[in-house]
GROMACS .gro file of N, CA and C in nm:
model
  498
    1UNK      N    1  -0.617  -2.731   1.503
    1UNK     CA    2  -0.576  -2.602   1.556
    1UNK      C    3  -0.698  -2.511   1.562
    2UNK      N    4  -0.715  -2.448   1.674
    2UNK     CA    5  -0.820  -2.348   1.690
    2UNK      C    6  -0.762  -2.214   1.646
    3UNK      N    7  -0.798  -2.172   1.526
    3UNK     CA    8  -0.741  -2.051   1.467
    3UNK      C    9  -0.765  -1.930   1.556
    4UNK      N   10  -0.887  -1.915   1.606
    4UNK     CA   11  -0.920  -1.796   1.685
    4UNK      C   12  -0.846  -1.795   1.818
    5UNK      N   13  -0.830  -1.911   1.880
    5UNK     CA   14  -0.752  -1.919   2.005
    5UNK      C   15  -0.606  -1.884   1.979
    6UNK      N   16  -0.554  -1.930   1.866
    6UNK     CA   17  -0.415  -1.901   1.830
    6UNK      C   18  -0.396  -1.751   1.808
    7UNK      N   19  -0.488  -1.690   1.736
    7UNK     CA   20  -0.480  -1.545   1.712
    7UNK      C   21  -0.489  -1.470   1.845
    8UNK      N   22  -0.583  -1.509   1.929
    8UNK     CA   23  -0.600  -1.443   2.059
    8UNK      C   24  -0.474  -1.460   2.144
    9UNK      N   25  -0.416  -1.578   2.140
    9UNK     CA   26  -0.296  -1.608   2.218
    9UNK      C   27  -0.174  -1.531   2.170
   10UNK      N   28  -0.154  -1.531   2.040
   10UNK     CA   29  -0.030  -1.474   1.984
   10UNK      C   30  -0.038  -1.326   1.954
   11UNK      N   31  -0.158  -1.272   1.934
   11UNK     CA   32  -0.173  -1.129   1.902
   11UNK      C   33  -0.071  -1.088   1.794
   12UNK      N   34  -0.084  -1.144   1.673
   12UNK     CA   35   0.016  -1.115   1.569
   12UNK      C   36   0.023  -0.967   1.535
   13UNK      N   37   0.143  -0.922   1.502
   13UNK     CA   38   0.162  -0.783   1.463
   13UNK      C   39   0.098  -0.752   1.329
   14UNK      N   40   0.109  -0.848   1.235
   14UNK     CA   41   0.051  -0.833   1.102
   14UNK      C   42  -0.020  -0.960   1.062
   15UNK      N   43  -0.119  -0.943   0.975
   15UNK     CA   44  -0.189  -1.057   0.918
   15UNK      C   45  -0.219  -1.022   0.772
   16UNK      N   46  -0.185  -1.114   0.682
   16UNK     CA   47  -0.210  -1.096   0.539
   16UNK      C   48  -0.325  -1.188   0.500
   17UNK      N   49  -0.424  -1.132   0.434
   17UNK     CA   50  -0.541  -1.212   0.398
   17UNK      C   51  -0.567  -1.201   0.249
   18UNK      N   52  -0.578  -1.315   0.185
   18UNK     CA   53  -0.618  -1.324   0.045
   18UNK      C   54  -0.733  -1.422   0.038
   19UNK      N   55  -0.850  -1.371   0.012
   19UNK     CA   56  -0.969  -1.453  -0.005
   19UNK      C   57  -1.028  -1.421  -0.141
   20UNK      N   58  -1.100  -1.516  -0.196
   20UNK     CA   59  -1.166  -1.477  -0.319
   20UNK      C   60  -1.214  -1.585  -0.409
   21UNK      N   61  -1.125  -1.654  -0.479
   21UNK     CA   62  -1.173  -1.741  -0.585
   21UNK      C   63  -1.264  -1.852  -0.533
   22UNK      N   64  -1.226  -1.916  -0.425
   22UNK     CA   65  -1.313  -2.020  -0.370
   22UNK      C   66  -1.445  -1.960  -0.320
   23UNK      N   67  -1.435  -1.846  -0.254
   23UNK     CA   68  -1.556  -1.781  -0.203
   23UNK      C   69  -1.647  -1.736  -0.317
   24UNK      N   70  -1.590  -1.682  -0.424
   24UNK     CA   71  -1.672  -1.638  -0.537
   24UNK      C   72  -1.736  -1.755  -0.611
   25UNK      N   73  -1.678  -1.871  -0.597
   25UNK     CA   74  -1.740  -1.990  -0.657
   25UNK      C   75  -1.865  -2.030  -0.577
   26UNK      N   76  -1.865  -1.997  -0.448
   26UNK     CA   77  -1.972  -2.043  -0.359
   26UNK      C   78  -2.080  -1.938  -0.332
   27UNK      N   79  -2.049  -1.811  -0.354
   27UNK     CA   80  -2.146  -1.706  -0.320
   27UNK      C   81  -2.132  -1.586  -0.412
   28UNK      N   82  -2.233  -1.501  -0.412
   28UNK     CA   83  -2.225  -1.382  -0.495
   28UNK      C   84  -2.137  -1.277  -0.427
   29UNK      N   85  -2.090  -1.177  -0.503
   29UNK     CA   86  -1.998  -1.078  -0.446
   29UNK      C   87  -2.051  -1.005  -0.322
   30UNK      N   88  -2.182  -0.979  -0.316
   30UNK     CA   89  -2.236  -0.911  -0.198
   30UNK      C   90  -2.229  -0.999  -0.074
   31UNK      N   91  -2.260  -1.127  -0.088
   31UNK     CA   92  -2.246  -1.220   0.025
   31UNK      C   93  -2.099  -1.232   0.065
   32UNK      N   94  -2.013  -1.242  -0.035
   32UNK     CA   95  -1.870  -1.253  -0.012
   32UNK      C   96  -1.818  -1.137   0.072
   33UNK      N   97  -1.854  -1.014   0.033
   33UNK     CA   98  -1.799  -0.899   0.104
   33UNK      C   99  -1.857  -0.887   0.244
   34UNK      N  100  -1.982  -0.927   0.262
   34UNK     CA  101  -2.039  -0.925   0.398
   34UNK      C  102  -1.963  -1.022   0.489
   35UNK      N  103  -1.929  -1.138   0.436
   35UNK     CA  104  -1.850  -1.235   0.512
   35UNK      C  105  -1.711  -1.179   0.544
   36UNK      N  106  -1.655  -1.106   0.449
   36UNK     CA  107  -1.523  -1.046   0.468
   36UNK      C  108  -1.528  -0.943   0.581
   37UNK      N  109  -1.631  -0.858   0.580
   37UNK     CA  110  -1.649  -0.759   0.688
   37UNK      C  111  -1.654  -0.830   0.823
   38UNK      N  112  -1.729  -0.939   0.830
   38UNK     CA  113  -1.742  -1.014   0.955
   38UNK      C  114  -1.608  -1.071   0.999
   39UNK      N  115  -1.531  -1.123   0.904
   39UNK     CA  116  -1.399  -1.178   0.934
   39UNK      C  117  -1.308  -1.069   0.992
   40UNK      N  118  -1.303  -0.954   0.926
   40UNK     CA  119  -1.220  -0.843   0.973
   40UNK      C  120  -1.262  -0.799   1.113
   41UNK      N  121  -1.392  -0.787   1.135
   41UNK     CA  122  -1.441  -0.747   1.267
   41UNK      C  123  -1.399  -0.848   1.374
   42UNK      N  124  -1.408  -0.976   1.341
   42UNK     CA  125  -1.370  -1.079   1.438
   42UNK      C  126  -1.220  -1.075   1.467
   43UNK      N  127  -1.140  -1.054   1.365
   43UNK     CA  128  -0.995  -1.043   1.386
   43UNK      C  129  -0.966  -0.924   1.477
   44UNK      N  130  -1.028  -0.811   1.449
   44UNK     CA  131  -1.003  -0.691   1.529
   44UNK      C  132  -1.050  -0.707   1.673
   45UNK      N  133  -1.158  -0.779   1.693
   45UNK     CA  134  -1.205  -0.805   1.829
   45UNK      C  135  -1.110  -0.901   1.900
   46UNK      N  136  -1.065  -1.003   1.829
   46UNK     CA  137  -0.979  -1.106   1.886
   46UNK      C  138  -0.837  -1.055   1.910
   47UNK      N  139  -0.788  -0.971   1.819
   47UNK     CA  140  -0.650  -0.922   1.827
   47UNK      C  141  -0.644  -0.777   1.781
   48UNK      N  142  -0.681  -0.684   1.868
   48UNK     CA  143  -0.689  -0.543   1.828
   48UNK      C  144  -0.556  -0.481   1.784
   49UNK      N  145  -0.443  -0.543   1.819
   49UNK     CA  146  -0.313  -0.487   1.783
   49UNK      C  147  -0.269  -0.527   1.642
   50UNK      N  148  -0.337  -0.620   1.581
   50UNK     CA  149  -0.296  -0.674   1.451
   50UNK      C  150  -0.323  -0.577   1.338
   51UNK      N  151  -0.219  -0.548   1.258
   51UNK     CA  152  -0.237  -0.470   1.135
   51UNK      C  153  -0.277  -0.570   1.027
   52UNK      N  154  -0.387  -0.540   0.961
   52UNK     CA  155  -0.443  -0.633   0.863
   52UNK      C  156  -0.413  -0.582   0.722
   53UNK      N  157  -0.351  -0.668   0.642
   53UNK     CA  158  -0.325  -0.640   0.501
   53UNK      C  159  -0.420  -0.728   0.420
   54UNK      N  160  -0.491  -0.667   0.329
   54UNK     CA  161  -0.585  -0.739   0.244
   54UNK      C  162  -0.535  -0.730   0.100
   55UNK      N  163  -0.530  -0.843   0.032
   55UNK     CA  164  -0.494  -0.839  -0.110
   55UNK      C  165  -0.620  -0.851  -0.195
   56UNK      N  166  -0.612  -0.793  -0.312
   56UNK     CA  167  -0.721  -0.811  -0.407
   56UNK      C  168  -0.715  -0.954  -0.460
   57UNK      N  169  -0.822  -0.997  -0.521
   57UNK     CA  170  -0.830  -1.131  -0.579
   57UNK      C  171  -0.753  -1.129  -0.711
   58UNK      N  172  -0.660  -1.222  -0.730
   58UNK     CA  173  -0.587  -1.224  -0.856
   58UNK      C  174  -0.678  -1.269  -0.972
   59UNK      N  175  -0.643  -1.232  -1.093
   59UNK     CA  176  -0.723  -1.274  -1.208
   59UNK      C  177  -0.704  -1.421  -1.240
   60UNK      N  178  -0.798  -1.474  -1.316
   60UNK     CA  179  -0.782  -1.608  -1.373
   60UNK      C  180  -0.740  -1.590  -1.518
   61UNK      N  181  -0.708  -1.699  -1.586
   61UNK     CA  182  -0.675  -1.690  -1.728
   61UNK      C  183  -0.802  -1.662  -1.807
   62UNK      N  184  -0.787  -1.616  -1.929
   62UNK     CA  185  -0.904  -1.588  -2.013
   62UNK      C  186  -0.982  -1.717  -2.040
   63UNK      N  187  -0.910  -1.827  -2.063
   63UNK     CA  188  -0.976  -1.955  -2.087
   63UNK      C  189  -1.055  -2.003  -1.967
   64UNK      N  190  -0.999  -1.988  -1.849
   64UNK     CA  191  -1.067  -2.031  -1.727
   64UNK      C  192  -1.190  -1.944  -1.702
   65UNK      N  193  -1.174  -1.813  -1.722
   65UNK     CA  194  -1.286  -1.720  -1.702
   65UNK      C  195  -1.401  -1.750  -1.800
   66UNK      N  196  -1.366  -1.793  -1.922
   66UNK     CA  197  -1.468  -1.824  -2.021
   66UNK      C  198  -1.549  -1.948  -1.984
   67UNK      N  199  -1.483  -2.045  -1.923
   67UNK     CA  200  -1.556  -2.168  -1.888
   67UNK      C  201  -1.620  -2.161  -1.749
   68UNK      N  202  -1.577  -2.068  -1.664
   68UNK     CA  203  -1.633  -2.056  -1.529
   68UNK      C  204  -1.673  -1.910  -1.504
   69UNK      N  205  -1.799  -1.879  -1.537
   69UNK     CA  206  -1.845  -1.740  -1.529
   69UNK      C  207  -1.840  -1.683  -1.388
   70UNK      N  208  -1.842  -1.770  -1.286
   70UNK     CA  209  -1.833  -1.719  -1.149
   70UNK      C  210  -1.696  -1.659  -1.120
   71UNK      N  211  -1.597  -1.687  -1.208
   71UNK     CA  212  -1.464  -1.628  -1.194
   71UNK      C  213  -1.427  -1.546  -1.317
   72UNK      N  214  -1.528  -1.483  -1.376
   72UNK     CA  215  -1.503  -1.395  -1.490
   72UNK      C  216  -1.425  -1.272  -1.444
   73UNK      N  217  -1.360  -1.208  -1.540
   73UNK     CA  218  -1.284  -1.086  -1.508
   73UNK      C  219  -1.376  -0.982  -1.445
   74UNK      N  220  -1.496  -0.967  -1.498
   74UNK     CA  221  -1.589  -0.867  -1.447
   74UNK      C  222  -1.632  -0.897  -1.302
   75UNK      N  223  -1.657  -1.024  -1.273
   75UNK     CA  224  -1.701  -1.061  -1.138
   75UNK      C  225  -1.587  -1.044  -1.038
   76UNK      N  226  -1.465  -1.080  -1.077
   76UNK     CA  227  -1.349  -1.060  -0.989
   76UNK      C  228  -1.327  -0.911  -0.966
   77UNK      N  229  -1.338  -0.830  -1.073
   77UNK     CA  230  -1.320  -0.686  -1.057
   77UNK      C  231  -1.430  -0.626  -0.968
   78UNK      N  232  -1.552  -0.676  -0.980
   78UNK     CA  233  -1.660  -0.630  -0.893
   78UNK      C  234  -1.626  -0.660  -0.746
   79UNK      N  235  -1.581  -0.782  -0.721
   79UNK     CA  236  -1.543  -0.820  -0.584
   79UNK      C  237  -1.424  -0.736  -0.536
   80UNK      N  238  -1.327  -0.711  -0.623
   80UNK     CA  239  -1.211  -0.630  -0.584
   80UNK      C  240  -1.251  -0.487  -0.552
   81UNK      N  241  -1.348  -0.433  -0.624
   81UNK     CA  242  -1.397  -0.299  -0.592
   81UNK      C  243  -1.463  -0.298  -0.454
   82UNK      N  244  -1.535  -0.404  -0.422
   82UNK     CA  245  -1.597  -0.414  -0.289
   82UNK      C  246  -1.490  -0.430  -0.181
   83UNK      N  247  -1.385  -0.505  -0.211
   83UNK     CA  248  -1.273  -0.520  -0.117
   83UNK      C  249  -1.207  -0.384  -0.092
   84UNK      N  250  -1.183  -0.308  -0.199
   84UNK     CA  251  -1.122  -0.176  -0.185
   84UNK      C  252  -1.210  -0.084  -0.100
   85UNK      N  253  -1.339  -0.089  -0.121
   85UNK     CA  254  -1.434  -0.008  -0.042
   85UNK      C  255  -1.427  -0.048   0.105
   86UNK      N  256  -1.424  -0.178   0.132
   86UNK     CA  257  -1.416  -0.227   0.269
   86UNK      C  258  -1.286  -0.178   0.334
   87UNK      N  259  -1.176  -0.187   0.262
   87UNK     CA  260  -1.047  -0.144   0.316
   87UNK      C  261  -1.049   0.005   0.350
   88UNK      N  262  -1.109   0.083   0.265
   88UNK     CA  263  -1.119   0.227   0.291
   88UNK      C  264  -1.204   0.251   0.415
   89UNK      N  265  -1.318   0.185   0.424
   89UNK     CA  266  -1.409   0.204   0.538
   89UNK      C  267  -1.349   0.153   0.669
   90UNK      N  268  -1.275   0.044   0.664
   90UNK     CA  269  -1.221  -0.019   0.784
   90UNK      C  270  -1.076   0.021   0.812
   91UNK      N  271  -1.022   0.111   0.732
   91UNK     CA  272  -0.884   0.156   0.747
   91UNK      C  273  -0.786   0.038   0.745
   92UNK      N  274  -0.799  -0.043   0.642
   92UNK     CA  275  -0.714  -0.160   0.623
   92UNK      C  276  -0.614  -0.132   0.511
   93UNK      N  277  -0.498  -0.195   0.519
   93UNK     CA  278  -0.401  -0.183   0.411
   93UNK      C  279  -0.445  -0.271   0.295
   94UNK      N  280  -0.455  -0.212   0.176
   94UNK     CA  281  -0.495  -0.286   0.056
   94UNK      C  282  -0.374  -0.306  -0.034
   95UNK      N  283  -0.353  -0.428  -0.076
   95UNK     CA  284  -0.245  -0.463  -0.168
   95UNK      C  285  -0.309  -0.510  -0.298
   96UNK      N  286  -0.284  -0.437  -0.405
   96UNK     CA  287  -0.348  -0.467  -0.533
   96UNK      C  288  -0.272  -0.577  -0.606
   97UNK      N  289  -0.300  -0.700  -0.567
   97UNK     CA  290  -0.234  -0.816  -0.627
   97UNK      C  291  -0.281  -0.838  -0.772
   98UNK      N  292  -0.404  -0.803  -0.801
   98UNK     CA  293  -0.460  -0.825  -0.935
   98UNK      C  294  -0.367  -0.767  -1.042
   99UNK      N  295  -0.331  -0.640  -1.025
   99UNK     CA  296  -0.249  -0.573  -1.126
   99UNK      C  297  -0.108  -0.630  -1.134
  100UNK      N  298  -0.058  -0.687  -1.024
  100UNK     CA  299   0.078  -0.740  -1.021
  100UNK      C  300   0.091  -0.864  -1.109
  101UNK      N  301  -0.012  -0.949  -1.109
  101UNK     CA  302  -0.003  -1.076  -1.183
  101UNK      C  303  -0.086  -1.076  -1.312
  102UNK      N  304  -0.139  -0.961  -1.348
  102UNK     CA  305  -0.222  -0.948  -1.468
  102UNK      C  306  -0.135  -0.934  -1.592
  103UNK      N  307  -0.178  -0.999  -1.699
  103UNK     CA  308  -0.112  -0.983  -1.828
  103UNK      C  309  -0.169  -0.864  -1.903
  104UNK      N  310  -0.117  -0.840  -2.022
  104UNK     CA  311  -0.160  -0.726  -2.104
  104UNK      C  312  -0.308  -0.732  -2.139
  105UNK      N  313  -0.368  -0.854  -2.141
  105UNK     CA  314  -0.509  -0.869  -2.176
  105UNK      C  315  -0.603  -0.854  -2.056
  106UNK      N  316  -0.548  -0.828  -1.937
  106UNK     CA  317  -0.631  -0.811  -1.818
  106UNK      C  318  -0.661  -0.940  -1.743
  107UNK      N  319  -0.610  -1.050  -1.795
  107UNK     CA  320  -0.626  -1.181  -1.730
  107UNK      C  321  -0.492  -1.222  -1.669
  108UNK      N  322  -0.490  -1.337  -1.604
  108UNK     CA  323  -0.367  -1.387  -1.543
  108UNK      C  324  -0.255  -1.393  -1.648
  109UNK      N  325  -0.142  -1.337  -1.613
  109UNK     CA  326  -0.026  -1.336  -1.701
  109UNK      C  327   0.006  -1.480  -1.742
  110UNK      N  328   0.008  -1.508  -1.870
  110UNK     CA  329   0.030  -1.645  -1.919
  110UNK      C  330   0.167  -1.702  -1.880
  111UNK      N  331   0.265  -1.615  -1.857
  111UNK     CA  332   0.398  -1.662  -1.819
  111UNK      C  333   0.400  -1.724  -1.679
  112UNK      N  334   0.301  -1.690  -1.597
  112UNK     CA  335   0.296  -1.744  -1.461
  112UNK      C  336   0.168  -1.825  -1.437
  113UNK      N  337   0.099  -1.859  -1.544
  113UNK     CA  338  -0.026  -1.934  -1.537
  113UNK      C  339   0.004  -2.084  -1.528
  114UNK      N  340  -0.044  -2.146  -1.421
  114UNK     CA  341  -0.024  -2.289  -1.405
  114UNK      C  342  -0.140  -2.368  -1.463
  115UNK      N  343  -0.262  -2.336  -1.420
  115UNK     CA  344  -0.380  -2.410  -1.464
  115UNK      C  345  -0.501  -2.322  -1.489
  116UNK      N  346  -0.479  -2.193  -1.500
  116UNK     CA  347  -0.589  -2.100  -1.525
  116UNK      C  348  -0.632  -2.025  -1.401
  117UNK      N  349  -0.608  -2.085  -1.286
  117UNK     CA  350  -0.648  -2.021  -1.160
  117UNK      C  351  -0.530  -2.009  -1.064
  118UNK      N  352  -0.438  -2.105  -1.071
  118UNK     CA  353  -0.319  -2.104  -0.986
  118UNK      C  354  -0.199  -2.056  -1.067
  119UNK      N  355  -0.094  -2.018  -0.992
  119UNK     CA  356   0.027  -1.968  -1.057
  119UNK      C  357   0.139  -2.071  -1.050
  120UNK      N  358   0.238  -2.048  -1.133
  120UNK     CA  359   0.361  -2.127  -1.129
  120UNK      C  360   0.444  -2.081  -1.008
  121UNK      N  361   0.549  -2.155  -0.972
  121UNK     CA  362   0.636  -2.107  -0.863
  121UNK      C  363   0.688  -1.966  -0.888
  122UNK      N  364   0.719  -1.932  -1.014
  122UNK     CA  365   0.764  -1.796  -1.044
  122UNK      C  366   0.655  -1.693  -1.016
  123UNK      N  367   0.531  -1.730  -1.040
  123UNK     CA  368   0.420  -1.639  -1.009
  123UNK      C  369   0.407  -1.615  -0.860
  124UNK      N  370   0.422  -1.721  -0.782
  124UNK     CA  371   0.413  -1.704  -0.637
  124UNK      C  372   0.533  -1.626  -0.583
  125UNK      N  373   0.650  -1.640  -0.646
  125UNK     CA  374   0.766  -1.559  -0.607
  125UNK      C  375   0.739  -1.411  -0.637
  126UNK      N  376   0.677  -1.385  -0.752
  126UNK     CA  377   0.642  -1.249  -0.788
  126UNK      C  378   0.549  -1.190  -0.681
  127UNK      N  379   0.451  -1.269  -0.639
  127UNK     CA  380   0.356  -1.229  -0.536
  127UNK      C  381   0.431  -1.199  -0.406
  128UNK      N  382   0.518  -1.290  -0.364
  128UNK     CA  383   0.594  -1.273  -0.241
  128UNK      C  384   0.680  -1.147  -0.248
  129UNK      N  385   0.752  -1.129  -0.358
  129UNK     CA  386   0.835  -1.009  -0.372
  129UNK      C  387   0.751  -0.883  -0.362
  130UNK      N  388   0.635  -0.884  -0.424
  130UNK     CA  389   0.549  -0.765  -0.418
  130UNK      C  390   0.506  -0.737  -0.274
  131UNK      N  391   0.468  -0.841  -0.201
  131UNK     CA  392   0.429  -0.822  -0.060
  131UNK      C  393   0.545  -0.765   0.020
  132UNK      N  394   0.663  -0.821   0.000
  132UNK     CA  395   0.780  -0.776   0.074
  132UNK      C  396   0.811  -0.630   0.044
  133UNK      N  397   0.800  -0.592  -0.082
  133UNK     CA  398   0.838  -0.457  -0.123
  133UNK      C  399   0.730  -0.353  -0.101
  134UNK      N  400   0.606  -0.395  -0.077
  134UNK     CA  401   0.496  -0.298  -0.069
  134UNK      C  402   0.416  -0.305   0.060
  135UNK      N  403   0.474  -0.354   0.165
  135UNK     CA  404   0.406  -0.351   0.293
  135UNK      C  405   0.490  -0.271   0.391
  136UNK      N  406   0.424  -0.216   0.489
  136UNK     CA  407   0.488  -0.128   0.585
  136UNK      C  408   0.542  -0.209   0.702
  137UNK      N  409   0.659  -0.176   0.746
  137UNK     CA  410   0.711  -0.237   0.868
  137UNK      C  411   0.779  -0.127   0.949
  138UNK      N  412   0.801  -0.155   1.075
  138UNK     CA  413   0.862  -0.053   1.159
  138UNK      C  414   1.001  -0.097   1.207
  139UNK      N  415   1.067  -0.009   1.280
  139UNK     CA  416   1.205  -0.034   1.324
  139UNK      C  417   1.214  -0.152   1.419
  140UNK      N  418   1.104  -0.192   1.480
  140UNK     CA  419   1.105  -0.303   1.574
  140UNK      C  420   1.083  -0.438   1.505
  141UNK      N  421   1.068  -0.436   1.374
  141UNK     CA  422   1.044  -0.558   1.298
  141UNK      C  423   1.172  -0.638   1.283
  142UNK      N  424   1.158  -0.769   1.272
  142UNK     CA  425   1.273  -0.855   1.242
  142UNK      C  426   1.314  -0.843   1.096
  143UNK      N  427   1.236  -0.773   1.017
  143UNK     CA  428   1.263  -0.761   0.874
  143UNK      C  429   1.367  -0.652   0.852
  144UNK      N  430   1.492  -0.683   0.876
  144UNK     CA  431   1.602  -0.589   0.859
  144UNK      C  432   1.714  -0.660   0.782
  145UNK      N  433   1.801  -0.586   0.713
  145UNK     CA  434   1.910  -0.651   0.642
  145UNK      C  435   1.990  -0.741   0.735
  146UNK      N  436   2.024  -0.860   0.687
  146UNK     CA  437   2.098  -0.957   0.766
  146UNK      C  438   2.008  -1.055   0.839
  147UNK      N  439   1.882  -1.018   0.856
  147UNK     CA  440   1.786  -1.105   0.923
  147UNK      C  441   1.745  -1.218   0.828
  148UNK      N  442   1.711  -1.337   0.881
  148UNK     CA  443   1.663  -1.443   0.792
  148UNK      C  444   1.531  -1.406   0.725
  149UNK      N  445   1.466  -1.300   0.774
  149UNK     CA  446   1.338  -1.257   0.717
  149UNK      C  447   1.355  -1.143   0.618
  150UNK      N  448   1.479  -1.101   0.594
  150UNK     CA  449   1.503  -0.995   0.498
  150UNK      C  450   1.467  -1.043   0.357
  151UNK      N  451   1.419  -0.953   0.275
  151UNK     CA  452   1.370  -0.988   0.141
  151UNK      C  453   1.467  -1.076   0.063
  152UNK      N  454   1.591  -1.038   0.052
  152UNK     CA  455   1.683  -1.115  -0.031
  152UNK      C  456   1.705  -1.254   0.026
  153UNK      N  457   1.710  -1.267   0.158
  153UNK     CA  458   1.727  -1.398   0.219
  153UNK      C  459   1.606  -1.487   0.191
  154UNK      N  460   1.487  -1.430   0.194
  154UNK     CA  461   1.367  -1.508   0.165
  154UNK      C  462   1.367  -1.557   0.020
  155UNK      N  463   1.400  -1.467  -0.071
  155UNK     CA  464   1.402  -1.503  -0.213
  155UNK      C  465   1.510  -1.607  -0.239
  156UNK      N  466   1.631  -1.587  -0.182
  156UNK     CA  467   1.739  -1.684  -0.199
  156UNK      C  468   1.698  -1.820  -0.145
  157UNK      N  469   1.630  -1.821  -0.031
  157UNK     CA  470   1.583  -1.945   0.029
  157UNK      C  471   1.486  -2.017  -0.061
  158UNK      N  472   1.392  -1.943  -0.120
  158UNK     CA  473   1.294  -2.003  -0.212
  158UNK      C  474   1.364  -2.063  -0.334
  159UNK      N  475   1.460  -1.989  -0.388
  159UNK     CA  476   1.531  -2.036  -0.507
  159UNK      C  477   1.610  -2.163  -0.472
  160UNK      N  478   1.677  -2.164  -0.356
  160UNK     CA  479   1.754  -2.279  -0.312
  160UNK      C  480   1.664  -2.401  -0.295
  161UNK      N  481   1.547  -2.381  -0.229
  161UNK     CA  482   1.453  -2.492  -0.209
  161UNK      C  483   1.405  -2.547  -0.342
  162UNK      N  484   1.373  -2.457  -0.437
  162UNK     CA  485   1.322  -2.501  -0.567
  162UNK      C  486   1.430  -2.579  -0.641
  163UNK      N  487   1.553  -2.530  -0.639
  163UNK     CA  488   1.662  -2.597  -0.711
  163UNK      C  489   1.695  -2.732  -0.649
  164UNK      N  490   1.679  -2.745  -0.518
  164UNK     CA  491   1.710  -2.873  -0.454
  164UNK      C  492   1.604  -2.978  -0.484
  165UNK      N  493   1.484  -2.934  -0.525
  165UNK     CA  494   1.377  -3.027  -0.561
  165UNK      C  495   1.391  -3.079  -0.702
  166UNK      N  496   1.468  -3.011  -0.784
  166UNK     CA  497   1.482  -3.046  -0.925
  166UNK      C  498   1.567  -3.168  -0.943
   0.00000   0.00000   0.00000
């Protein structure tokens, strides 16, 4: 699939972007944010009608951060500050995912920690619910009560799928 051709063709109304842990493993935060600026500029050039939502990078567990300094709490927070600055400068919607999945110690909440960097299904449901409840939509959106895209229908669908796999 040619991602850029698809974006140009479909001109999506919204796009949600979460980048971070893999990029921070490969480059320093300044390189990371420069690449992010370029990505946003390319999206806006390719699809000027698209509203772009950017999420902050979620935390890792304390154990994972201790063994992988490129994903330390401080480095992720540095990158998140750069993301927030970019969103302010580029007039992008910022969704603070870090705080949503953070535990009391400032690292990934242990109740939703799968392997130190990824979340359990409950963690991803928490993420989805937060996106649904904290993003802007308009009257022309399919996201209305009774729609298959309505929040409760999405959550019920996820729960049904998970239970059928058990």
